[in-house]
PDB file of N, CA and C in Angstrom:
ATOM      1  N   MET A  24     -30.963  17.930  42.916  1.00 91.00           N
ATOM      2  CA  MET A  24     -30.474  18.346  42.127  1.00 91.00           C
ATOM      3  C   MET A  24     -29.628  16.511  41.906  1.00 91.00           C
ATOM      4  N   ILE A  25     -29.145  16.274  42.977  1.00 91.00           N
ATOM      5  CA  ILE A  25     -28.712  15.142  42.920  1.00 91.00           C
ATOM      6  C   ILE A  25     -29.418  13.723  42.595  1.00 91.00           C
ATOM      7  N   ALA A  26     -30.629  13.561  42.809  1.00 91.00           N
ATOM      8  CA  ALA A  26     -31.265  12.721  42.654  1.00 91.00           C
ATOM      9  C   ALA A  26     -31.783  12.877  41.190  1.00 91.00           C
ATOM     10  N   LYS A  27     -31.562  13.992  40.361  1.00 92.00           N
ATOM     11  CA  LYS A  27     -31.835  14.284  38.924  1.00 92.00           C
ATOM     12  C   LYS A  27     -30.099  13.822  38.314  1.00 92.00           C
ATOM     13  N   LEU A  28     -29.325  14.172  38.881  1.00 94.00           N
ATOM     14  CA  LEU A  28     -28.005  14.142  38.395  1.00 94.00           C
ATOM     15  C   LEU A  28     -27.725  12.888  38.143  1.00 94.00           C
ATOM     16  N   HIS A  29     -28.585  11.751  39.053  1.00 92.00           N
ATOM     17  CA  HIS A  29     -28.177  10.251  39.280  1.00 92.00           C
ATOM     18  C   HIS A  29     -28.797   9.229  38.384  1.00 92.00           C
ATOM     19  N   GLN A  30     -29.575  10.359  37.452  1.00 88.00           N
ATOM     20  CA  GLN A  30     -30.379   9.337  36.427  1.00 88.00           C
ATOM     21  C   GLN A  30     -29.035   9.517  34.998  1.00 88.00           C
ATOM     22  N   GLU A  31     -28.823  10.474  35.181  1.00 93.00           N
ATOM     23  CA  GLU A  31     -27.970  11.208  33.683  1.00 93.00           C
ATOM     24  C   GLU A  31     -27.129  12.023  33.862  1.00 93.00           C
ATOM     25  N   LYS A  32     -26.443  12.480  33.128  1.00 94.00           N
ATOM     26  CA  LYS A  32     -25.369  13.786  33.281  1.00 94.00           C
ATOM     27  C   LYS A  32     -26.619  14.576  32.281  1.00 94.00           C
ATOM     28  N   LYS A  33     -26.114  15.909  33.193  1.00 94.00           N
ATOM     29  CA  LYS A  33     -27.330  17.189  32.498  1.00 94.00           C
ATOM     30  C   LYS A  33     -26.995  18.764  32.380  1.00 94.00           C
ATOM     31  N   TYR A  34     -27.139  19.233  31.281  1.00 92.00           N
ATOM     32  CA  TYR A  34     -26.569  20.505  31.167  1.00 92.00           C
ATOM     33  C   TYR A  34     -27.353  21.575  32.009  1.00 92.00           C
ATOM     34  N   VAL A  35     -26.739  22.347  31.740  1.00 93.00           N
ATOM     35  CA  VAL A  35     -27.404  23.351  33.216  1.00 93.00           C
ATOM     36  C   VAL A  35     -28.512  23.972  32.947  1.00 93.00           C
ATOM     37  N   SER A  36     -28.913  24.476  31.422  1.00 92.00           N
ATOM     38  CA  SER A  36     -29.996  24.588  31.273  1.00 92.00           C
ATOM     39  C   SER A  36     -31.181  23.604  31.320  1.00 92.00           C
ATOM     40  N   GLN A  37     -30.815  22.587  31.290  1.00 93.00           N
ATOM     41  CA  GLN A  37     -31.978  21.433  31.094  1.00 93.00           C
ATOM     42  C   GLN A  37     -32.138  21.178  32.737  1.00 93.00           C
ATOM     43  N   LEU A  38     -31.145  21.019  33.393  1.00 95.00           N
ATOM     44  CA  LEU A  38     -31.300  20.640  34.814  1.00 95.00           C
ATOM     45  C   LEU A  38     -32.129  22.198  35.223  1.00 95.00           C
ATOM     46  N   ALA A  39     -31.411  23.330  35.314  1.00 95.00           N
ATOM     47  CA  ALA A  39     -32.485  24.251  35.763  1.00 95.00           C
ATOM     48  C   ALA A  39     -34.285  24.335  35.216  1.00 95.00           C
ATOM     49  N   ARG A  40     -33.873  23.692  34.523  1.00 95.00           N
ATOM     50  CA  ARG A  40     -35.890  23.967  33.783  1.00 95.00           C
ATOM     51  C   ARG A  40     -36.371  22.652  34.455  1.00 95.00           C
ATOM     52  N   GLU A  41     -35.964  21.329  34.579  1.00 94.00           N
ATOM     53  CA  GLU A  41     -36.933  20.401  35.368  1.00 94.00           C
ATOM     54  C   GLU A  41     -36.529  20.905  36.948  1.00 94.00           C
ATOM     55  N   LEU A  42     -35.547  21.804  37.390  1.00 95.00           N
ATOM     56  CA  LEU A  42     -35.818  21.805  39.006  1.00 95.00           C
ATOM     57  C   LEU A  42     -36.932  22.447  39.243  1.00 95.00           C
ATOM     58  N   GLY A  43     -37.035  23.632  38.489  1.00 95.00           N
ATOM     59  CA  GLY A  43     -37.993  25.317  38.252  1.00 95.00           C
ATOM     60  C   GLY A  43     -37.112  25.860  39.084  1.00 95.00           C
ATOM     61  N   ILE A  44     -35.518  26.106  38.943  1.00 95.00           N
ATOM     62  CA  ILE A  44     -35.173  27.415  39.346  1.00 95.00           C
ATOM     63  C   ILE A  44     -34.217  28.056  38.110  1.00 95.00           C
ATOM     64  N   SER A  45     -33.773  29.513  38.709  1.00 95.00           N
ATOM     65  CA  SER A  45     -33.322  30.067  37.892  1.00 95.00           C
ATOM     66  C   SER A  45     -31.493  29.441  38.188  1.00 95.00           C
ATOM     67  N   ARG A  46     -31.001  29.394  36.918  1.00 93.00           N
ATOM     68  CA  ARG A  46     -29.368  29.235  36.841  1.00 93.00           C
ATOM     69  C   ARG A  46     -28.605  29.900  37.381  1.00 93.00           C
ATOM     70  N   PRO A  47     -28.639  31.162  37.858  1.00 94.00           N
ATOM     71  CA  PRO A  47     -27.695  31.560  38.926  1.00 94.00           C
ATOM     72  C   PRO A  47     -27.644  31.047  40.357  1.00 94.00           C
ATOM     73  N   LEU A  48     -28.922  30.434  40.759  1.00 94.00           N
ATOM     74  CA  LEU A  48     -29.318  29.885  42.356  1.00 94.00           C
ATOM     75  C   LEU A  48     -28.692  28.394  41.746  1.00 94.00           C
ATOM     76  N   LEU A  49     -28.632  28.121  40.369  1.00 95.00           N
ATOM     77  CA  LEU A  49     -28.418  26.427  39.998  1.00 95.00           C
ATOM     78  C   LEU A  49     -26.929  26.510  40.345  1.00 95.00           C
ATOM     79  N   TYR A  50     -26.580  27.491  39.668  1.00 93.00           N
ATOM     80  CA  TYR A  50     -24.792  27.652  39.416  1.00 93.00           C
ATOM     81  C   TYR A  50     -24.694  27.492  41.166  1.00 93.00           C
ATOM     82  N   LEU A  51     -24.538  27.994  42.070  1.00 94.00           N
ATOM     83  CA  LEU A  51     -24.365  28.705  43.754  1.00 94.00           C
ATOM     84  C   LEU A  51     -24.869  27.290  43.587  1.00 94.00           C
ATOM     85  N   HIS A  52     -25.431  26.400  43.798  1.00 94.00           N
ATOM     86  CA  HIS A  52     -26.044  24.870  44.676  1.00 94.00           C
ATOM     87  C   HIS A  52     -24.752  23.804  44.085  1.00 94.00           C
ATOM     88  N   LEU A  53     -24.912  23.637  43.032  1.00 95.00           N
ATOM     89  CA  LEU A  53     -23.577  22.842  41.941  1.00 95.00           C
ATOM     90  C   LEU A  53     -22.122  23.218  42.678  1.00 95.00           C
ATOM     91  N   GLN A  54     -21.943  24.637  42.451  1.00 93.00           N
ATOM     92  CA  GLN A  54     -20.645  24.857  42.760  1.00 93.00           C
ATOM     93  C   GLN A  54     -20.380  24.506  44.323  1.00 93.00           C
ATOM     94  N   ARG A  55     -21.354  24.267  45.229  1.00 93.00           N
ATOM     95  CA  ARG A  55     -20.957  23.708  46.616  1.00 93.00           C
ATOM     96  C   ARG A  55     -21.098  22.164  46.580  1.00 93.00           C
ATOM     97  N   LEU A  56     -21.807  21.982  45.916  1.00 94.00           N
ATOM     98  CA  LEU A  56     -22.097  20.405  45.692  1.00 94.00           C
ATOM     99  C   LEU A  56     -20.507  19.904  44.925  1.00 94.00           C
ATOM    100  N   GLU A  57     -19.651  20.601  43.730  1.00 94.00           N
ATOM    101  CA  GLU A  57     -19.107  20.571  43.177  1.00 94.00           C
ATOM    102  C   GLU A  57     -17.634  20.683  44.030  1.00 94.00           C
ATOM    103  N   ASP A  58     -17.616  21.802  45.303  1.00 93.00           N
ATOM    104  CA  ASP A  58     -16.566  21.999  46.369  1.00 93.00           C
ATOM    105  C   ASP A  58     -16.551  20.391  47.035  1.00 93.00           C
ATOM    106  N   ALA A  59     -17.549  20.274  47.211  1.00 91.00           N
ATOM    107  CA  ALA A  59     -17.521  19.122  47.992  1.00 91.00           C
ATOM    108  C   ALA A  59     -16.958  17.170  47.201  1.00 91.00           C
ATOM    109  N   LYS A  60     -17.105  17.488  46.310  1.00 92.00           N
ATOM    110  CA  LYS A  60     -16.523  16.939  45.400  1.00 92.00           C
ATOM    111  C   LYS A  60     -17.408  15.683  44.890  1.00 92.00           C
ATOM    112  N   LEU A  61     -19.023  16.176  45.083  1.00 94.00           N
ATOM    113  CA  LEU A  61     -19.896  15.114  45.411  1.00 94.00           C
ATOM    114  C   LEU A  61     -20.602  14.941  43.540  1.00 94.00           C
ATOM    115  N   VAL A  62     -20.293  16.502  42.752  1.00 95.00           N
ATOM    116  CA  VAL A  62     -20.523  16.308  41.184  1.00 95.00           C
ATOM    117  C   VAL A  62     -19.250  17.033  40.695  1.00 95.00           C
ATOM    118  N   LYS A  63     -19.362  16.787  39.267  1.00 96.00           N
ATOM    119  CA  LYS A  63     -18.122  17.204  38.468  1.00 96.00           C
ATOM    120  C   LYS A  63     -18.627  18.095  37.291  1.00 96.00           C
ATOM    121  N   GLY A  64     -18.101  19.369  37.101  1.00 95.00           N
ATOM    122  CA  GLY A  64     -18.996  19.654  35.897  1.00 95.00           C
ATOM    123  C   GLY A  64     -18.086  19.820  34.500  1.00 95.00           C
ATOM    124  N   TYR A  65     -18.180  19.648  33.610  1.00 94.00           N
ATOM    125  CA  TYR A  65     -17.276  19.887  31.939  1.00 94.00           C
ATOM    126  C   TYR A  65     -17.998  20.637  31.108  1.00 94.00           C
ATOM    127  N   HIS A  66     -17.503  21.180  29.990  1.00 93.00           N
ATOM    128  CA  HIS A  66     -18.020  21.387  28.911  1.00 93.00           C
ATOM    129  C   HIS A  66     -17.916  20.537  27.807  1.00 93.00           C
ATOM    130  N   GLU A  67     -19.152  20.485  27.191  1.00 93.00           N
ATOM    131  CA  GLU A  67     -18.875  19.810  25.763  1.00 93.00           C
ATOM    132  C   GLU A  67     -19.101  20.587  24.992  1.00 93.00           C
ATOM    133  N   ILE A  68     -19.125  20.387  23.310  1.00 92.00           N
ATOM    134  CA  ILE A  68     -19.288  21.115  22.466  1.00 92.00           C
ATOM    135  C   ILE A  68     -20.817  20.673  21.298  1.00 92.00           C
ATOM    136  N   SER A  69     -21.508  21.264  21.344  1.00 87.00           N
ATOM    137  CA  SER A  69     -22.995  20.726  20.773  1.00 87.00           C
ATOM    138  C   SER A  69     -23.024  20.281  19.411  1.00 87.00           C
ATOM    139  N   ASP A  70     -23.848  19.765  18.631  1.00 90.00           N
ATOM    140  CA  ASP A  70     -23.746  19.666  16.819  1.00 90.00           C
ATOM    141  C   ASP A  70     -23.864  20.857  16.610  1.00 90.00           C
ATOM    142  N   ASN A  71     -24.022  21.892  16.853  1.00 91.00           N
ATOM    143  CA  ASN A  71     -24.477  23.513  16.584  1.00 91.00           C
ATOM    144  C   ASN A  71     -23.078  24.145  16.929  1.00 91.00           C
ATOM    145  N   GLY A  72     -22.377  23.696  17.833  1.00 91.00           N
ATOM    146  CA  GLY A  72     -21.327  24.334  18.039  1.00 91.00           C
ATOM    147  C   GLY A  72     -20.903  25.183  18.913  1.00 91.00           C
ATOM    148  N   LYS A  73     -22.047  24.877  19.892  1.00 89.00           N
ATOM    149  CA  LYS A  73     -22.296  25.633  21.224  1.00 89.00           C
ATOM    150  C   LYS A  73     -21.692  25.306  22.030  1.00 89.00           C
ATOM    151  N   ALA A  74     -21.116  25.629  23.213  1.00 90.00           N
ATOM    152  CA  ALA A  74     -20.641  25.267  24.387  1.00 90.00           C
ATOM    153  C   ALA A  74     -21.463  24.995  25.752  1.00 90.00           C
ATOM    154  N   MET A  75     -21.672  23.883  25.912  1.00 92.00           N
ATOM    155  CA  MET A  75     -22.670  23.627  27.071  1.00 92.00           C
ATOM    156  C   MET A  75     -21.721  22.939  27.963  1.00 92.00           C
ATOM    157  N   LYS A  76     -22.183  23.480  29.143  1.00 93.00           N
ATOM    158  CA  LYS A  76     -21.804  23.069  30.547  1.00 93.00           C
ATOM    159  C   LYS A  76     -22.698  22.019  31.309  1.00 93.00           C
ATOM    160  N   TYR A  77     -22.164  20.072  31.366  1.00 94.00           N
ATOM    161  CA  TYR A  77     -22.873  19.547  31.796  1.00 94.00           C
ATOM    162  C   TYR A  77     -22.553  19.164  33.521  1.00 94.00           C
ATOM    163  N   TYR A  78     -23.210  18.759  34.077  1.00 96.00           N
ATOM    164  CA  TYR A  78     -22.693  18.062  35.827  1.00 96.00           C
ATOM    165  C   TYR A  78     -23.302  16.480  35.743  1.00 96.00           C
ATOM    166  N   GLU A  79     -22.268  15.854  36.082  1.00 96.00           N
ATOM    167  CA  GLU A  79     -23.104  14.726  36.392  1.00 96.00           C
ATOM    168  C   GLU A  79     -22.337  13.820  38.092  1.00 96.00           C
ATOM    169  N   ILE A  80     -22.936  13.416  38.766  1.00 95.00           N
ATOM    170  CA  ILE A  80     -22.635  12.807  39.691  1.00 95.00           C
ATOM    171  C   ILE A  80     -21.180  11.826  39.803  1.00 95.00           C
ATOM    172  N   ASN A  81     -20.478  12.596  40.965  1.00 94.00           N
ATOM    173  CA  ASN A  81     -19.138  11.729  41.430  1.00 94.00           C
ATOM    174  C   ASN A  81     -19.644  10.847  42.386  1.00 94.00           C
ATOM    175  N   PRO A  82     -19.435   9.292  42.086  1.00 91.00           N
ATOM    176  CA  PRO A  82     -19.736   8.010  43.031  1.00 91.00           C
ATOM    177  C   PRO A  82     -18.972   8.720  44.614  1.00 91.00           C
ATOM    178  N   PHE A  83     -20.072   8.636  45.217  1.00 86.00           N
ATOM    179  CA  PHE A  83     -19.662   8.974  46.717  1.00 86.00           C
ATOM    180  C   PHE A  83     -20.434   7.779  47.296  1.00 86.00           C
ATOM    181  N   SER A  84     -20.180   7.583  48.956  1.00 87.00           N
ATOM    182  CA  SER A  84     -20.862   6.909  49.639  1.00 87.00           C
ATOM    183  C   SER A  84     -20.868   7.673  51.133  1.00 87.00           C
ATOM    184  N   ILE A  85     -22.249   7.629  51.456  1.00 84.00           N
ATOM    185  CA  ILE A  85     -21.918   8.454  53.304  1.00 84.00           C
ATOM    186  C   ILE A  85     -22.671   7.653  54.157  1.00 84.00           C
ATOM    187  N   GLU A  86     -22.024   7.626  55.182  1.00 89.00           N
ATOM    188  CA  GLU A  86     -22.157   6.049  56.110  1.00 89.00           C
ATOM    189  C   GLU A  86     -23.307   6.800  56.976  1.00 89.00           C
ATOM    190  N   LEU A  87     -24.691   6.275  57.565  1.00 90.00           N
ATOM    191  CA  LEU A  87     -25.866   7.397  57.707  1.00 90.00           C
ATOM    192  C   LEU A  87     -25.346   6.412  59.383  1.00 90.00           C
ATOM    193  N   ASN A  88     -25.476   7.886  60.361  1.00 93.00           N
ATOM    194  CA  ASN A  88     -25.342   7.134  61.511  1.00 93.00           C
ATOM    195  C   ASN A  88     -26.192   8.256  62.376  1.00 93.00           C
ATOM    196  N   GLU A  89     -26.498   8.201  63.768  1.00 94.00           N
ATOM    197  CA  GLU A  89     -27.410   8.791  64.384  1.00 94.00           C
ATOM    198  C   GLU A  89     -26.681  10.164  64.824  1.00 94.00           C
ATOM    199  N   ASP A  90     -25.589  10.482  64.358  1.00 92.00           N
ATOM    200  CA  ASP A  90     -24.790  11.702  64.445  1.00 92.00           C
ATOM    201  C   ASP A  90     -25.511  13.223  63.109  1.00 92.00           C
ATOM    202  N   LEU A  91     -25.260  11.904  62.261  1.00 89.00           N
ATOM    203  CA  LEU A  91     -25.631  12.615  60.737  1.00 89.00           C
ATOM    204  C   LEU A  91     -27.218  12.954  60.855  1.00 89.00           C
ATOM    205  N   LEU A  92     -27.591  11.632  61.096  1.00 90.00           N
ATOM    206  CA  LEU A  92     -29.457  12.160  61.822  1.00 90.00           C
ATOM    207  C   LEU A  92     -29.435  13.351  61.856  1.00 90.00           C
ATOM    208  N   ALA A  93     -28.977  13.581  63.635  1.00 90.00           N
ATOM    209  CA  ALA A  93     -29.333  14.575  64.424  1.00 90.00           C
ATOM    210  C   ALA A  93     -28.932  15.893  64.082  1.00 90.00           C
ATOM    211  N   GLN A  94     -27.864  15.821  63.079  1.00 87.00           N
ATOM    212  CA  GLN A  94     -27.179  17.411  62.309  1.00 87.00           C
ATOM    213  C   GLN A  94     -28.315  17.347  61.391  1.00 87.00           C
ATOM    214  N   ALA A  95     -28.687  16.407  60.889  1.00 83.00           N
ATOM    215  CA  ALA A  95     -29.533  17.030  59.412  1.00 83.00           C
ATOM    216  C   ALA A  95     -30.970  17.513  60.018  1.00 83.00           C
ATOM    217  N   ALA A  96     -31.445  17.090  61.138  1.00 87.00           N
ATOM    218  CA  ALA A  96     -32.370  16.899  62.087  1.00 87.00           C
ATOM    219  C   ALA A  96     -32.504  18.402  62.251  1.00 87.00           C
ATOM    220  N   SER A  97     -31.393  19.117  63.163  1.00 85.00           N
ATOM    221  CA  SER A  97     -31.065  20.318  63.467  1.00 85.00           C
ATOM    222  C   SER A  97     -31.057  21.650  62.455  1.00 85.00           C
ATOM    223  N   SER A  98     -30.769  20.950  61.023  1.00 80.00           N
ATOM    224  CA  SER A  98     -31.080  22.208  59.991  1.00 80.00           C
ATOM    225  C   SER A  98     -32.350  22.178  59.254  1.00 80.00           C
ATOM    226  N   LEU A  99     -33.483  21.409  59.554  1.00 76.00           N
ATOM    227  CA  LEU A  99     -34.519  21.388  59.002  1.00 76.00           C
ATOM    228  C   LEU A  99     -35.892  22.533  59.560  1.00 76.00           C
ATOM    229  N   THR A 100     -36.497  23.209  58.389  1.00 68.00           N
ATOM    230  CA  THR A 100     -37.262  23.987  59.036  1.00 68.00           C
ATOM    231  C   THR A 100     -38.753  23.756  59.208  1.00 68.00           C
ATOM    232  N   ILE A 101     -39.912  23.626  59.610  1.00 66.00           N
ATOM    233  CA  ILE A 101     -40.896  22.992  59.916  1.00 66.00           C
ATOM    234  C   ILE A 101     -41.608  24.501  59.284  1.00 66.00           C
ATOM    235  N   LYS A 102     -42.803  24.556  58.229  1.00 60.00           N
ATOM    236  CA  LYS A 102     -43.395  25.034  58.591  1.00 60.00           C
ATOM    237  C   LYS A 102     -45.041  24.815  59.017  1.00 60.00           C
ATOM    238  N   ASN A 103     -45.435  26.364  59.248  1.00 53.00           N
ATOM    239  CA  ASN A 103     -47.121  25.994  59.694  1.00 53.00           C
ATOM    240  C   ASN A 103     -47.594  25.594  58.900  1.00 53.00           C
ATOM    241  N   LYS A 104     -48.789  24.586  59.393  1.00 53.00           N
ATOM    242  CA  LYS A 104     -49.554  24.066  58.364  1.00 53.00           C
ATOM    243  C   LYS A 104     -50.528  24.804  57.787  1.00 53.00           C
ATOM    244  N   GLN A 105     -50.630  25.966  58.638  1.00 54.00           N
ATOM    245  CA  GLN A 105     -51.794  26.960  58.581  1.00 54.00           C
ATOM    246  C   GLN A 105     -51.500  28.208  56.923  1.00 54.00           C
ATOM    247  N   GLU A 106     -50.113  28.073  56.651  1.00 48.00           N
ATOM    248  CA  GLU A 106     -49.275  29.279  55.677  1.00 48.00           C
ATOM    249  C   GLU A 106     -50.504  29.078  54.607  1.00 48.00           C
TER     250      GLU A 106
END
């Protein structure tokens, strides 16, 4: 999601199609990113009068260190190659 939004702002349906996930699941993740202040959402009215919810990245920086990498690594799951 962050990589897609880094390219340009996207509206929810467009982002869901590009990521291949449902809009309800996308909203769940976007809400968490918004709560963390990594993205912001807002409404725009299209030329045909339809309200569209857009999301874009808020500028941010994360210091990469060994503690952060260890925490991230511990949350990963490794799939069995035979699956």
